[in-house]
Structures are given as C-alpha cells and as structure tokens.
mmCIF file of C-alpha atoms in Angstrom:
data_model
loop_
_atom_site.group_PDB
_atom_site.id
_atom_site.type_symbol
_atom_site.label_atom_id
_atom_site.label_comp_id
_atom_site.label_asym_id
_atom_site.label_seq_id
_atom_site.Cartn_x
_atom_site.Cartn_y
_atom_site.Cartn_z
ATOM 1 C CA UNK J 1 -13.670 9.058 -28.013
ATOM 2 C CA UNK J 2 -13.110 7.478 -24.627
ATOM 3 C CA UNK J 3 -11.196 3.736 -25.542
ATOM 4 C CA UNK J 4 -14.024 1.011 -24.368
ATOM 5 C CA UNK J 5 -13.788 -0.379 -20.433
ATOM 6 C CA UNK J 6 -11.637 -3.796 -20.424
ATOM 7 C CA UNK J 7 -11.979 -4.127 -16.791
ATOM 8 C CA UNK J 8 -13.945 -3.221 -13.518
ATOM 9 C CA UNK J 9 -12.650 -0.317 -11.250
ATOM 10 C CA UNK J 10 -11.566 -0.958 -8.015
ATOM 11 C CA UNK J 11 -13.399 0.930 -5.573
ATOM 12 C CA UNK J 12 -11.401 1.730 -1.658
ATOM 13 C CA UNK J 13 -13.119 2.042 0.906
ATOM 14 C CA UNK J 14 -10.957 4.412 3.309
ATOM 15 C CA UNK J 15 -11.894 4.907 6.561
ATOM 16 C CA UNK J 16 -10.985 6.136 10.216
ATOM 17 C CA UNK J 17 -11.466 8.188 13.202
ATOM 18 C CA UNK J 18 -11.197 11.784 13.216
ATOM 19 C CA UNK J 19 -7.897 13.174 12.875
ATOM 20 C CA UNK J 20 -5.888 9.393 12.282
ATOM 21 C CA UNK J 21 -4.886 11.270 9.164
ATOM 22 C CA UNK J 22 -7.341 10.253 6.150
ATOM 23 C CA UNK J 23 -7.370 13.343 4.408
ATOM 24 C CA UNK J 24 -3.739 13.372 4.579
ATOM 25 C CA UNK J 25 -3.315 10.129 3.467
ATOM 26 C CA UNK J 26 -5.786 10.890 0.474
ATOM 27 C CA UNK J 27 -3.990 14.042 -0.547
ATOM 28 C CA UNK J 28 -0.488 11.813 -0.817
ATOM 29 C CA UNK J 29 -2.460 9.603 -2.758
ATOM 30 C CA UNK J 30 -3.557 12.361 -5.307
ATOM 31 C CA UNK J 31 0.201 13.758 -5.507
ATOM 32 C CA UNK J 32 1.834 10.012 -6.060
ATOM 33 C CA UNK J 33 -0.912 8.588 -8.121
ATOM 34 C CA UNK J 34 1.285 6.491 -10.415
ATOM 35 C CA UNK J 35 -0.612 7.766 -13.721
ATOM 36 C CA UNK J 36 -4.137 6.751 -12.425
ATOM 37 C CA UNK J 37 -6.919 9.188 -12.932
ATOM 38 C CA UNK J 38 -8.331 9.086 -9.526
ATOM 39 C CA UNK J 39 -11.800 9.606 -8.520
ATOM 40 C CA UNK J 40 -12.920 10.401 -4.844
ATOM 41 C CA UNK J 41 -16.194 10.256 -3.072
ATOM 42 C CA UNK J 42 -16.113 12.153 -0.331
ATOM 43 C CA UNK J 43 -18.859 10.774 2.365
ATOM 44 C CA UNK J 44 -19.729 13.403 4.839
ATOM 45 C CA UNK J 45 -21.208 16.851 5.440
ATOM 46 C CA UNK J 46 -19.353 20.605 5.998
ATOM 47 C CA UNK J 47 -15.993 22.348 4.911
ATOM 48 C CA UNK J 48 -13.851 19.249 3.600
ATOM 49 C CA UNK J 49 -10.600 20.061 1.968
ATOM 50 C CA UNK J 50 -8.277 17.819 -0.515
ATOM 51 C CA UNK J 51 -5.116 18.890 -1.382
ATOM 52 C CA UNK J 52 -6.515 22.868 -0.903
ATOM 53 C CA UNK J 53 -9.432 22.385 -3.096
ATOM 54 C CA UNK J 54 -12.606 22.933 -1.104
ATOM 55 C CA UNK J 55 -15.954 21.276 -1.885
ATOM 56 C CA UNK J 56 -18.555 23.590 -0.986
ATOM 57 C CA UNK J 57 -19.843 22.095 2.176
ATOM 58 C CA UNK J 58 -23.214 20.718 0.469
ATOM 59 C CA UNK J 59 -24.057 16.721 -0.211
ATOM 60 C CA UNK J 60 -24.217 16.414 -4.331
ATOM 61 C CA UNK J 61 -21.330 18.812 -4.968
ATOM 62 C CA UNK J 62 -18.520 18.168 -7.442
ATOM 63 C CA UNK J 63 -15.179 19.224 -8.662
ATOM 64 C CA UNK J 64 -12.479 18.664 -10.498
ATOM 65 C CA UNK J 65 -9.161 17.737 -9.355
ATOM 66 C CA UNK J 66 -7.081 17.942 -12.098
ATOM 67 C CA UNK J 67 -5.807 15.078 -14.785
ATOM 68 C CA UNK J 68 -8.936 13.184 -14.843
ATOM 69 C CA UNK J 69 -9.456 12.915 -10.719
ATOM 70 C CA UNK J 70 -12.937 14.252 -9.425
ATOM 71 C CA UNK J 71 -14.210 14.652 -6.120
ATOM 72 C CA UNK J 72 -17.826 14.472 -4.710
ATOM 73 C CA UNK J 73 -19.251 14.920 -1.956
ATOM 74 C CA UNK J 74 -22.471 12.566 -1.179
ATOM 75 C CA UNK J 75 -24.594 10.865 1.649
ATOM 76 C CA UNK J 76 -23.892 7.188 2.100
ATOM 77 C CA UNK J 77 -28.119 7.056 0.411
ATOM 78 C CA UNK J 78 -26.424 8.454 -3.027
ATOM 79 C CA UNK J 79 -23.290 6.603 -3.517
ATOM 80 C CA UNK J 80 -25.175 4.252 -5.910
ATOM 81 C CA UNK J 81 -25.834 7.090 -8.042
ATOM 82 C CA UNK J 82 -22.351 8.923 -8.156
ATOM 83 C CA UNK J 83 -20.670 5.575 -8.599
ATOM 84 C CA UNK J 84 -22.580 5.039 -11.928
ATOM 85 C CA UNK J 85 -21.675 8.704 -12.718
ATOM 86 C CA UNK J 86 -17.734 8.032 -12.067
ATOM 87 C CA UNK J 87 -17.866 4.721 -13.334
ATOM 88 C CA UNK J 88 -18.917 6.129 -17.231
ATOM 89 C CA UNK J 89 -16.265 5.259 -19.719
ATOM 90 C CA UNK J 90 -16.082 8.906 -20.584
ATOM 91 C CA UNK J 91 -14.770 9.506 -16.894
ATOM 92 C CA UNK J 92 -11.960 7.582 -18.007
ATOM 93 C CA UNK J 93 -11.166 6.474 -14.149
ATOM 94 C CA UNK J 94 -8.878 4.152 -12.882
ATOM 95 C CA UNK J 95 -9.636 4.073 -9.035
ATOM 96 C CA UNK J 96 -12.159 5.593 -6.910
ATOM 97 C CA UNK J 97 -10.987 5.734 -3.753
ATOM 98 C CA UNK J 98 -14.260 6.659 -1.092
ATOM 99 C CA UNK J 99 -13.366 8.446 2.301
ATOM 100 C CA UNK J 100 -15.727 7.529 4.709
ATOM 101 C CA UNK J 101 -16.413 10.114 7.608
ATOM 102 C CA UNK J 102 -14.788 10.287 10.582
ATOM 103 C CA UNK J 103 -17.935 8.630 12.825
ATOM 104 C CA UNK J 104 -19.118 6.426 9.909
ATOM 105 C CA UNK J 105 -19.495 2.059 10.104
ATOM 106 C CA UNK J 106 -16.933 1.533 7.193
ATOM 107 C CA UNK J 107 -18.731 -1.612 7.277
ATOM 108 C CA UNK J 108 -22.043 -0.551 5.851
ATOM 109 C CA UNK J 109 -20.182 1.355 3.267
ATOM 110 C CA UNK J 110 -18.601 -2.612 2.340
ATOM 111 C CA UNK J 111 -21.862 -4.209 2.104
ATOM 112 C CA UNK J 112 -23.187 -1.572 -0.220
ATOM 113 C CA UNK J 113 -20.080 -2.207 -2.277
ATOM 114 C CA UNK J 114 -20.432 -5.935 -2.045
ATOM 115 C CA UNK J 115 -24.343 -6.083 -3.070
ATOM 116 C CA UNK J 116 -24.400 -3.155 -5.909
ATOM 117 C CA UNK J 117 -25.495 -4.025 -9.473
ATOM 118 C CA UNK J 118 -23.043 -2.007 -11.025
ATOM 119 C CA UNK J 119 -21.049 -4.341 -13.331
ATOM 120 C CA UNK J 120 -18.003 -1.749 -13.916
ATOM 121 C CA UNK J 121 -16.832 -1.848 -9.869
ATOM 122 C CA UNK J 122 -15.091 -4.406 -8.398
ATOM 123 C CA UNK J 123 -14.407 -3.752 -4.196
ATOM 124 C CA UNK J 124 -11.245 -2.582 -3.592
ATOM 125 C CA UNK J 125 -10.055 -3.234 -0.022
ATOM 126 C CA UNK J 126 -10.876 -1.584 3.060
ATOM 127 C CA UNK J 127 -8.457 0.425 4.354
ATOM 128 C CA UNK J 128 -8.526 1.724 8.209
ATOM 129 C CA UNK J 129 -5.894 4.178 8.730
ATOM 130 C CA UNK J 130 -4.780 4.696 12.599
ATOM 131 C CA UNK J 131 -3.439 7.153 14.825
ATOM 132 C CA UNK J 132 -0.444 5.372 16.350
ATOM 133 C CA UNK J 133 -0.147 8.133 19.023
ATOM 134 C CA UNK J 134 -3.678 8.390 20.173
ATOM 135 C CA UNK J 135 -4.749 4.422 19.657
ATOM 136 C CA UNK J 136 -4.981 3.741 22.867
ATOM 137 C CA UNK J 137 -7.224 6.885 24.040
ATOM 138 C CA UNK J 138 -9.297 6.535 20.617
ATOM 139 C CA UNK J 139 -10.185 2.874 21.732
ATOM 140 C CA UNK J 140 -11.380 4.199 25.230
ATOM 141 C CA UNK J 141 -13.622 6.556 23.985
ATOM 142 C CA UNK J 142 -14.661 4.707 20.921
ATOM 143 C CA UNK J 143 -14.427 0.971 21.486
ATOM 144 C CA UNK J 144 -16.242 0.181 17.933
ATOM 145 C CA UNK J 145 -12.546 0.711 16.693
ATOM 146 C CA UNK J 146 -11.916 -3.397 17.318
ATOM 147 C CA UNK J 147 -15.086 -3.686 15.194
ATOM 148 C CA UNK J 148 -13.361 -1.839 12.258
ATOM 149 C CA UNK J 149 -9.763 -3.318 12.328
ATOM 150 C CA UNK J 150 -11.186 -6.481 12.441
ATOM 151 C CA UNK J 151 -13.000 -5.956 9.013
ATOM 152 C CA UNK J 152 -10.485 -4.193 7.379
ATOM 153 C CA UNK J 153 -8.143 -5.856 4.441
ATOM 154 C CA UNK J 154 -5.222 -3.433 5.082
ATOM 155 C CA UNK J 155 -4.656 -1.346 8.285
ATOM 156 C CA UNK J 156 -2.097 1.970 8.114
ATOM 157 C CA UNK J 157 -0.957 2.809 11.478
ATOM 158 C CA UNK J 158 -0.416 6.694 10.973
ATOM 159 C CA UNK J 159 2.196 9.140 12.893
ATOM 160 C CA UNK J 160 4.590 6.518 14.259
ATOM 161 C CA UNK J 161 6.688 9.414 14.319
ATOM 162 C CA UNK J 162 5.065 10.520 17.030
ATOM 163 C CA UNK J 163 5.661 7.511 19.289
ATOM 164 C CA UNK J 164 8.513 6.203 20.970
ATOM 165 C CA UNK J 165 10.027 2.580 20.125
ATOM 166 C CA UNK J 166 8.453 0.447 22.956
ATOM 167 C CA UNK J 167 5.404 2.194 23.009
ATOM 168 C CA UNK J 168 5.167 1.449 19.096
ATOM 169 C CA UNK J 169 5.866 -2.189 19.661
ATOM 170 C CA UNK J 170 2.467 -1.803 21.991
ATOM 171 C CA UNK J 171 0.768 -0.101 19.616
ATOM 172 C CA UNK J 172 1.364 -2.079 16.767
ATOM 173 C CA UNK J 173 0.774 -6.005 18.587
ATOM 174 C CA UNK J 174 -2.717 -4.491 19.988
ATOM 175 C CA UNK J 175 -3.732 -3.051 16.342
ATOM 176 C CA UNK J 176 -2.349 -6.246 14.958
ATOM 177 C CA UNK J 177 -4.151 -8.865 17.202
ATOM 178 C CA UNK J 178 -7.300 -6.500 16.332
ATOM 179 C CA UNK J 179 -6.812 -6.457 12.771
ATOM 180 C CA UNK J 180 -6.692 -10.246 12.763
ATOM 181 C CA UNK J 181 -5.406 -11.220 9.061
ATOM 182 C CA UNK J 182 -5.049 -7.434 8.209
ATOM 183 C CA UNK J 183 -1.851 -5.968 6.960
ATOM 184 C CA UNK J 184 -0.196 -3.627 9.015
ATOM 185 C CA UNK J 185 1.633 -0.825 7.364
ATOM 186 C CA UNK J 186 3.404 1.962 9.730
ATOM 187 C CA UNK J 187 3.555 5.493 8.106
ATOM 188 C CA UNK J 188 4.009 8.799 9.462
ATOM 189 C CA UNK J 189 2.260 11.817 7.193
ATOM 190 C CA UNK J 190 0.137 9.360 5.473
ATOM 191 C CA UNK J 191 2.714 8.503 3.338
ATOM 192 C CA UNK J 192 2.415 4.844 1.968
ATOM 193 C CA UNK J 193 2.910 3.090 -1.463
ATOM 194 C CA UNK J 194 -0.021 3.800 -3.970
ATOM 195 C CA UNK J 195 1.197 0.313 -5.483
ATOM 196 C CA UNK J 196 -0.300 -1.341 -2.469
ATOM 197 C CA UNK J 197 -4.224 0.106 -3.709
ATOM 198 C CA UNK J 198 -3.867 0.302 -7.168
ATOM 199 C CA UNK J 199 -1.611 -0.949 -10.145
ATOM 200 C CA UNK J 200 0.701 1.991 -11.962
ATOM 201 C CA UNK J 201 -0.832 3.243 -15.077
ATOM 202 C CA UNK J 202 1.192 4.363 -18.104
ATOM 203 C CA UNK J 203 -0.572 6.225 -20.259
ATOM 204 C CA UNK J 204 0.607 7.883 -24.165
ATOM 205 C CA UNK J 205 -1.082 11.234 -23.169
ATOM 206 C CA UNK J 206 0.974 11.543 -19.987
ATOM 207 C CA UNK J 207 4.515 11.502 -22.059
ATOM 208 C CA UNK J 208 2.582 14.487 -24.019
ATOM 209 C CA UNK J 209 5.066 17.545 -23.616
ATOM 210 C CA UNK J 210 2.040 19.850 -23.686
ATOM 211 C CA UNK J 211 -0.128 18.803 -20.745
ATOM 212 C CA UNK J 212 -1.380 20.075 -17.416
ATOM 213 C CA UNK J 213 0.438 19.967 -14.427
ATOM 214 C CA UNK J 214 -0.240 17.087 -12.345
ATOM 215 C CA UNK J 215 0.416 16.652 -8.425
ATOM 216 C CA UNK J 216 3.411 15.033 -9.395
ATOM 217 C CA UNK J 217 5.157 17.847 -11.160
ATOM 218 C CA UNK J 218 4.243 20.243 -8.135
ATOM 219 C CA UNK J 219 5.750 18.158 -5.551
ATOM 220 C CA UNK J 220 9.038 19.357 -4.310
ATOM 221 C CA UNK J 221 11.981 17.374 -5.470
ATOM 222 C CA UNK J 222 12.804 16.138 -2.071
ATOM 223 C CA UNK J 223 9.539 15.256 -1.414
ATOM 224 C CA UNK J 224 10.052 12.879 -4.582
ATOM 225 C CA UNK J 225 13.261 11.515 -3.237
ATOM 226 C CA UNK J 226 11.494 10.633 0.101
ATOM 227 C CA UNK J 227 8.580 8.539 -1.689
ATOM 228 C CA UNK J 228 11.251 6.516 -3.454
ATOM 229 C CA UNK J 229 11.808 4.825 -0.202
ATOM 230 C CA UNK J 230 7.672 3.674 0.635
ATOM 231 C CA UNK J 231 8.168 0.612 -0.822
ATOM 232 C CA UNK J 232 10.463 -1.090 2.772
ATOM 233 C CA UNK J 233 6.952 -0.565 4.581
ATOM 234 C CA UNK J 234 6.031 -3.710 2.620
ATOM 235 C CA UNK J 235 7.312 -6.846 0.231
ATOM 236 C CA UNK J 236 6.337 -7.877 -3.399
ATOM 237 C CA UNK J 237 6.582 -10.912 -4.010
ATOM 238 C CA UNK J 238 6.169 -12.549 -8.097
ATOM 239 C CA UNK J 239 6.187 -15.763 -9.176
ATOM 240 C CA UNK J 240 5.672 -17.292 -12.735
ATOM 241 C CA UNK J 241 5.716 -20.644 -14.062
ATOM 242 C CA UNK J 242 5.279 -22.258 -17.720
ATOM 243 C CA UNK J 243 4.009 -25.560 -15.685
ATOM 244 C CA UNK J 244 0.293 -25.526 -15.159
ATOM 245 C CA UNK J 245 -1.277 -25.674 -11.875
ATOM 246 C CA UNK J 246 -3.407 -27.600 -10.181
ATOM 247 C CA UNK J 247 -7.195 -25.816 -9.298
ATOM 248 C CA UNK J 248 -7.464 -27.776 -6.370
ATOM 249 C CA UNK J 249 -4.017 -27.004 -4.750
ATOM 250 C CA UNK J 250 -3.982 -23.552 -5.838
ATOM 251 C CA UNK J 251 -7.802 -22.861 -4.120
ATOM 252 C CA UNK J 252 -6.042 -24.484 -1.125
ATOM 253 C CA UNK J 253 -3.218 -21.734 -1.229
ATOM 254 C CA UNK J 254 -5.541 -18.755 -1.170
ATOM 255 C CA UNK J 255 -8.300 -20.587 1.132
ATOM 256 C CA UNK J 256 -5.042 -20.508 3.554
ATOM 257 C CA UNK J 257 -3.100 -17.413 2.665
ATOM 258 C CA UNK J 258 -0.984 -15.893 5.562
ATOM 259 C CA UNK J 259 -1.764 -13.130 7.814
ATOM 260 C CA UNK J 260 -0.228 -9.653 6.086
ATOM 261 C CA UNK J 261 -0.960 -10.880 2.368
ATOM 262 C CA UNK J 262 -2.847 -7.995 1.531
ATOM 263 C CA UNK J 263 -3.058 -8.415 -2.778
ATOM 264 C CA UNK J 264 -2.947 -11.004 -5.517
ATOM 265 C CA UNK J 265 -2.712 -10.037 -9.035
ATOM 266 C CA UNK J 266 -2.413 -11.838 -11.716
ATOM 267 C CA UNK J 267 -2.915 -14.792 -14.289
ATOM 268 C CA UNK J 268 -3.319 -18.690 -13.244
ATOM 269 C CA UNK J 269 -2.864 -21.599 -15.941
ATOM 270 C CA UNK J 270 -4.516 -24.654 -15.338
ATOM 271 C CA UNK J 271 -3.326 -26.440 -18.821
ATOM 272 C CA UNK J 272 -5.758 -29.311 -19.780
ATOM 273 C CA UNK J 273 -8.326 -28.000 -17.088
ATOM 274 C CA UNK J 274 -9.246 -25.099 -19.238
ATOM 275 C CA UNK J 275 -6.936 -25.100 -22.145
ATOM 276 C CA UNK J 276 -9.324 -22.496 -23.407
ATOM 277 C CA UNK J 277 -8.963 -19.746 -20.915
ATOM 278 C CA UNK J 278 -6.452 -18.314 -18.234
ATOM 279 C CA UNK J 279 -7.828 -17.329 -14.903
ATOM 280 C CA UNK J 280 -7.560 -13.354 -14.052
ATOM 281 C CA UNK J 281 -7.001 -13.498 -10.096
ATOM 282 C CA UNK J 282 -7.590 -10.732 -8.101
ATOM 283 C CA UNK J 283 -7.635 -11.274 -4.090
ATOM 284 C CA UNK J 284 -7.566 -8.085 -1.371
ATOM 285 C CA UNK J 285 -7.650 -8.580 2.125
ATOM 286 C CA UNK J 286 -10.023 -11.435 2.567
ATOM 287 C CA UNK J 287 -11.813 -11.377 -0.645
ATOM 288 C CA UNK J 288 -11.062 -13.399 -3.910
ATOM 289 C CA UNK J 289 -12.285 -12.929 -7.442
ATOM 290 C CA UNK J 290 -11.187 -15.716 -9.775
ATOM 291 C CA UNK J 291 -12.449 -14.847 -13.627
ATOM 292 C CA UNK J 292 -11.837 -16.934 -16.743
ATOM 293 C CA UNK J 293 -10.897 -15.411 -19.992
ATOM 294 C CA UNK J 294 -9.514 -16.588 -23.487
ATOM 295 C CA UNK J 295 -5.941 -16.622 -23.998
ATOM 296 C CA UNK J 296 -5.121 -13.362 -26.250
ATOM 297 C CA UNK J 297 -3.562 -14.243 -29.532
ATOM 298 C CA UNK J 298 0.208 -15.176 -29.395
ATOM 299 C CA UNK J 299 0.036 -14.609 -25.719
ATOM 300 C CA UNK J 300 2.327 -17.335 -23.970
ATOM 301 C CA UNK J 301 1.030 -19.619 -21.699
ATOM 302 C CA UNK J 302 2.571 -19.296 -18.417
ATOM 303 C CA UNK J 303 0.628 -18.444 -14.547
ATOM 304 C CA UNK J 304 2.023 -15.033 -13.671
ATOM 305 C CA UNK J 305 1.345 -13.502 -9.969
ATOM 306 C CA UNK J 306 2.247 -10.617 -7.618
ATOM 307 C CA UNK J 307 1.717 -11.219 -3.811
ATOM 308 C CA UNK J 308 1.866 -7.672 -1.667
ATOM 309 C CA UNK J 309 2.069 -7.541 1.668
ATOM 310 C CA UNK J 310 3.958 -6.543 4.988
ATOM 311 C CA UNK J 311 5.581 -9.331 6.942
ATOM 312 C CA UNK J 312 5.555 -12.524 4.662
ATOM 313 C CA UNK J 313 7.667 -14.686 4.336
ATOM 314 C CA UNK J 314 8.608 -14.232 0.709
ATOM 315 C CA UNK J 315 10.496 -17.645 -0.169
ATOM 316 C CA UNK J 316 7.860 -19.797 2.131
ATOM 317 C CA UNK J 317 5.113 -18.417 -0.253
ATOM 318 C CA UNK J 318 7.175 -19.135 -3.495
ATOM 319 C CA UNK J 319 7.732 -22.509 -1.955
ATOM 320 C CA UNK J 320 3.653 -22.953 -1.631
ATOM 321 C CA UNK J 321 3.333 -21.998 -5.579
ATOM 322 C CA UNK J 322 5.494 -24.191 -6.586
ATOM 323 C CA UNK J 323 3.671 -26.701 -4.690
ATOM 324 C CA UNK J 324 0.419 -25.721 -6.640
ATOM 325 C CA UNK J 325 1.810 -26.926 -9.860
ATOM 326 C CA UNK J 326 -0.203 -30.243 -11.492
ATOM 327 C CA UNK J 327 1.777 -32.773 -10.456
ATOM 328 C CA UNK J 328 0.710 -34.981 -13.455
ATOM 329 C CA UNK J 329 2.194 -32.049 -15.941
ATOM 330 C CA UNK J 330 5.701 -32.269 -13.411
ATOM 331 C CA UNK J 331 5.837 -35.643 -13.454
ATOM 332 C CA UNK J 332 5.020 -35.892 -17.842
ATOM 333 C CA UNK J 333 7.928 -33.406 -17.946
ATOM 334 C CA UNK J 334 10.312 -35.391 -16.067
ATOM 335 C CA UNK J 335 9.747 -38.467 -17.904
ATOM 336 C CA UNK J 336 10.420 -36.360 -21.437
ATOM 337 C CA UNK J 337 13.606 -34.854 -19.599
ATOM 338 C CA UNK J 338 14.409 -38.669 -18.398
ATOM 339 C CA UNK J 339 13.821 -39.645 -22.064
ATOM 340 C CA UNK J 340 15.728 -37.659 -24.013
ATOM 341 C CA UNK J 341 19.162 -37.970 -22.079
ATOM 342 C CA UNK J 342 18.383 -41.793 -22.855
ATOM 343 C CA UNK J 343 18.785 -40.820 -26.327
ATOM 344 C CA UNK J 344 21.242 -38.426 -25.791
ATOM 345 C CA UNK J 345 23.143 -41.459 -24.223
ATOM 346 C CA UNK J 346 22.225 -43.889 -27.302
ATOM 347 C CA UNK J 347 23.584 -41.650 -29.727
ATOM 348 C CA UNK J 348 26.805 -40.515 -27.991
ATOM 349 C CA UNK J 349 29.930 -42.801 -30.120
ATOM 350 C CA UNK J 350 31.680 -45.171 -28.293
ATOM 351 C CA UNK J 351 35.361 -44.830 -27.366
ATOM 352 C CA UNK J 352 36.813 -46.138 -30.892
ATOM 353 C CA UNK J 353 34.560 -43.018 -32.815
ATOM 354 C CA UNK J 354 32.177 -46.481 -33.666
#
C-alpha cells in the first residue's frame, strides 16, 4: 500500500518554441532525476518522442517510463482530468513536469494551474527554455516570445555552445531585460540542475539491490562526471537561525526579493507569533505559498531556508535574513547575555582568593 500524500506535487510548466531544445531538456531531466518518480504530460498532437519511447501520436495515450515516471499525451481541454489521474497516491509521483507545445500560450497553461480545484498540486514554476543561437530570428518571426519571458519564473537559455562570447553577452542582456525578474540559466544540450525544479528524493526501495534499471544507471559514466559540474550555472544559498523572526520584516524580504531568486524552501519561526506552528515556505519565480503547520514532536525550533538562484548576491541576502529576526527576541537575548557576565563578574574571587 502506497504511504499516504504529506504534501502537494509541484507541477512545471515547460515551455518554448520549436526546436529551443524542450524535449532535450526533458529527456536530461528523466536521466538525472535525483530519485523522483517523474510524471510528464505531454501537450500536443503527432509523433513525440522522450528519451526513445514514442507515444503513439493520439491525444489520451499513455506510457510508462520506467521507475514510477509516466507520460501522457493530452489536449490543453483534458489536463484537469490526467492531473487527477497522476496526482493518485497510488501513482506515487513526485513531480509532474508538463511540456507545452511548441506554438502553445504557456500562459493559459498557468492560469489553469493557478485556478484548478485539485488540492494535491501546487504550481511549480514556469520554465521557458531558449535557443541562444536563433533568439534573435525566433523573436522576428514570433514576437509573442517577450510575452512569454516576461511570465516565466525561470528562463534556460539553450545551446550557448553554439554562440560566440559577444554575441552571448547580446543574447543573454536582451533575454534578461525580457525576462524581467526571471532567472537566467545558460546551458548547452539542455543540461541544467534538476535541484533547481524539484528537491532530491531518497527513497529505501532505490538502495534495493534487485531493482530496475533507471536512466541513471544507463547513462555513460562520463556523462555522470559532466552533470557533477551543473550546479556553477547557479548559487544555493541556506540560512538558519534559532532566533525567531519577525512576520512583518520577513513578508518585506520576499515582497522585495532580487531579480534571479528563482526558489525558497523551507521553514520560518515566528516564536510568540505562533508558538503553535512553523510556517512551510515555498516561493518560485514570482509566486509565494506561506502554510502553517504544528511543530512535529521533538522537532527543534529553529527557521531553516534554501534560496536558489543565478546571480545573487549570496552574503547581501544572508545579511537581509538576519535583518528579519524579531528584534524584541535579539534584544531579550542580549540583555540575558549582558546579565549573566554580571554574575559571572560577581562571583569571580577577588585578588586575595576572598
């Protein structure tokens, strides 16, 4: 039996123009999964291919990818209904990950998200992927492109192998200034950190000797070595505290987050605010989800967060957390501290051993 659902399942929305290298993206995904059972929805119509496994070219077909990942195929009218379907506990996902066609408004495919009634998804990010070497021909034929980086949470400029340094520079300030407060992650081959969509799973029936063969074991061994090195395209950044913080200066932090903050995951402590419950954060891209929750048994009580995203300024950030701490619990603190060298100093002997 299936254990019961603890938490909602991101859904990513992944999206682009023909050929900026979705599919390829997706596939990388599937390989480097980082123990999540994956499920994909596949939103278009013909011959699409993951990772060599054809669906069969009709809207409503499904198959399995292997080690708990599906795929289906569906019309943007249906996604209601396969999302219920993937989001049963005894699909045991972790993800679903939905790539949009090539000619679709990644945008409609958000609101849906956004106003759905099913309780086990929570939105997961749009994600636009580019083609660095044919942006600038892509956005003459298809202008709508501005449209799309402007609404995305995370943009992945694709192929940068396939353009010189200046011309990069070019490519990456226009997609940039398009993107607004997107992160911007360059790639070539699709290949970015799954980290930066979805948290790493360990699971006991993964260490099972006796298993199938995931995309993982298949991949050459170089091809390992090369992923070990994703993680410079972007910066994590944690910070914990046993002081709590202050709701009002901590809302003021993520009303106000920087540009290129693409995730924040984590736990929040507000002390005497809520001494009942800690506050299970979630933010992506431009959208926050702040949920209260008792305080497991034994659990200590301390704010614990990861910040993700490419081009932050790591210790500024850190700076503006520490700055979100109550200042009435800081300043309680001190006076204890301040008190008991006092009595430190009261009950030190004099000279003489008095």
């Amino acid at each position: 039996m299936p254990p019961p659902r603890t938490s909602q399942i991101p859904v990513v929305v992944l999206a682009g123009f023909l050929g900026s290298g979705k599919t390829t993206l997706l596939n990388h995904l599937l390989r480097n999964r980082a123990g999540n059972r994956v499920g994909v929805v596949v939103n278009d119509f013909g011959a699409i291919e993951i990772d060599a496994m054809t669906v069969a070219g009709q809207v409503g077909s499904t198959v399995s990818l292997g080690n708990g990942c599906l795929c289906c195929a569906v019309d943007a009218s249906e996604l209601d209904t396969y999302l219920e379907t993937l989001t049963a506990p005894s699909a045991r996902l972790d993800v679903i990950v939905i790539e949009a066609s090539g000619l679709a408004e990644p945008q409609e495919l958000v609101r849906m998200l956004l106003a759905s009634d099913n309780p086990h998804i929570r939105y997961g990010g749009l994600v636009e992927v580019v083609d660095a070497a044919e942006f600038s021909a892509t956005r003459e034929r298809h202008p709508e492109i501005g449209r799309h980086l402007a609404a995305a949470d995370l943009i992945v400029l694709n192929k940068t192998d396939r353009v010189a340094g200046t011309e990069l520079r070019a490519v990456r300030e226009a997609v940039a200034t398009a993107g607004g407060r997107a992160a911007v992650i360059s790639t070539a081959y699709g290949r970015i950190d799954p980290e930066l969509l979805v948290d790493p799973v360990l699971r006991p029936d993964e260490d099972d000797p006796v298993r199938q063969l995931t995309f993982e074991d298949l991949l050459p061994e170089a091809d390992r070595t090369h992923e070990a090195h994703l993680h410079a395209a972007y910066e994590s950044v944690s910070f914990a505290t046993d002081v709590p913080l202050s709701p009002r200066r901590l809302m003021a932090f993520l009303d106000s987050r920087p540009a290129g903050l693409y995730r924040i995951k984590g736990f929040a402590d507000f002390g005497a605010g809520d001494p009942g419950n800690r506050y299970v954060l979630h933010a992506v891209g431009r959208f926050l989800r702040f949920v209260p929750e008792p305080w497991p048994r034994g659990e200590p009580r301390r704010t614990q967060l990861v910040l993700i995203g490419s081009g932050i300024d790591a210790e500024a950030l850190r700076k503006e957390l520490e700055g979100c701490r109550d200042a009435w619990q800081d300043a309680t603190e001190e006076l204890e501290r301040s008190m008991w060298g006092v009595l430190r100093y009261v009950r030190q002997p004099d000279d003489d051993g008095a």
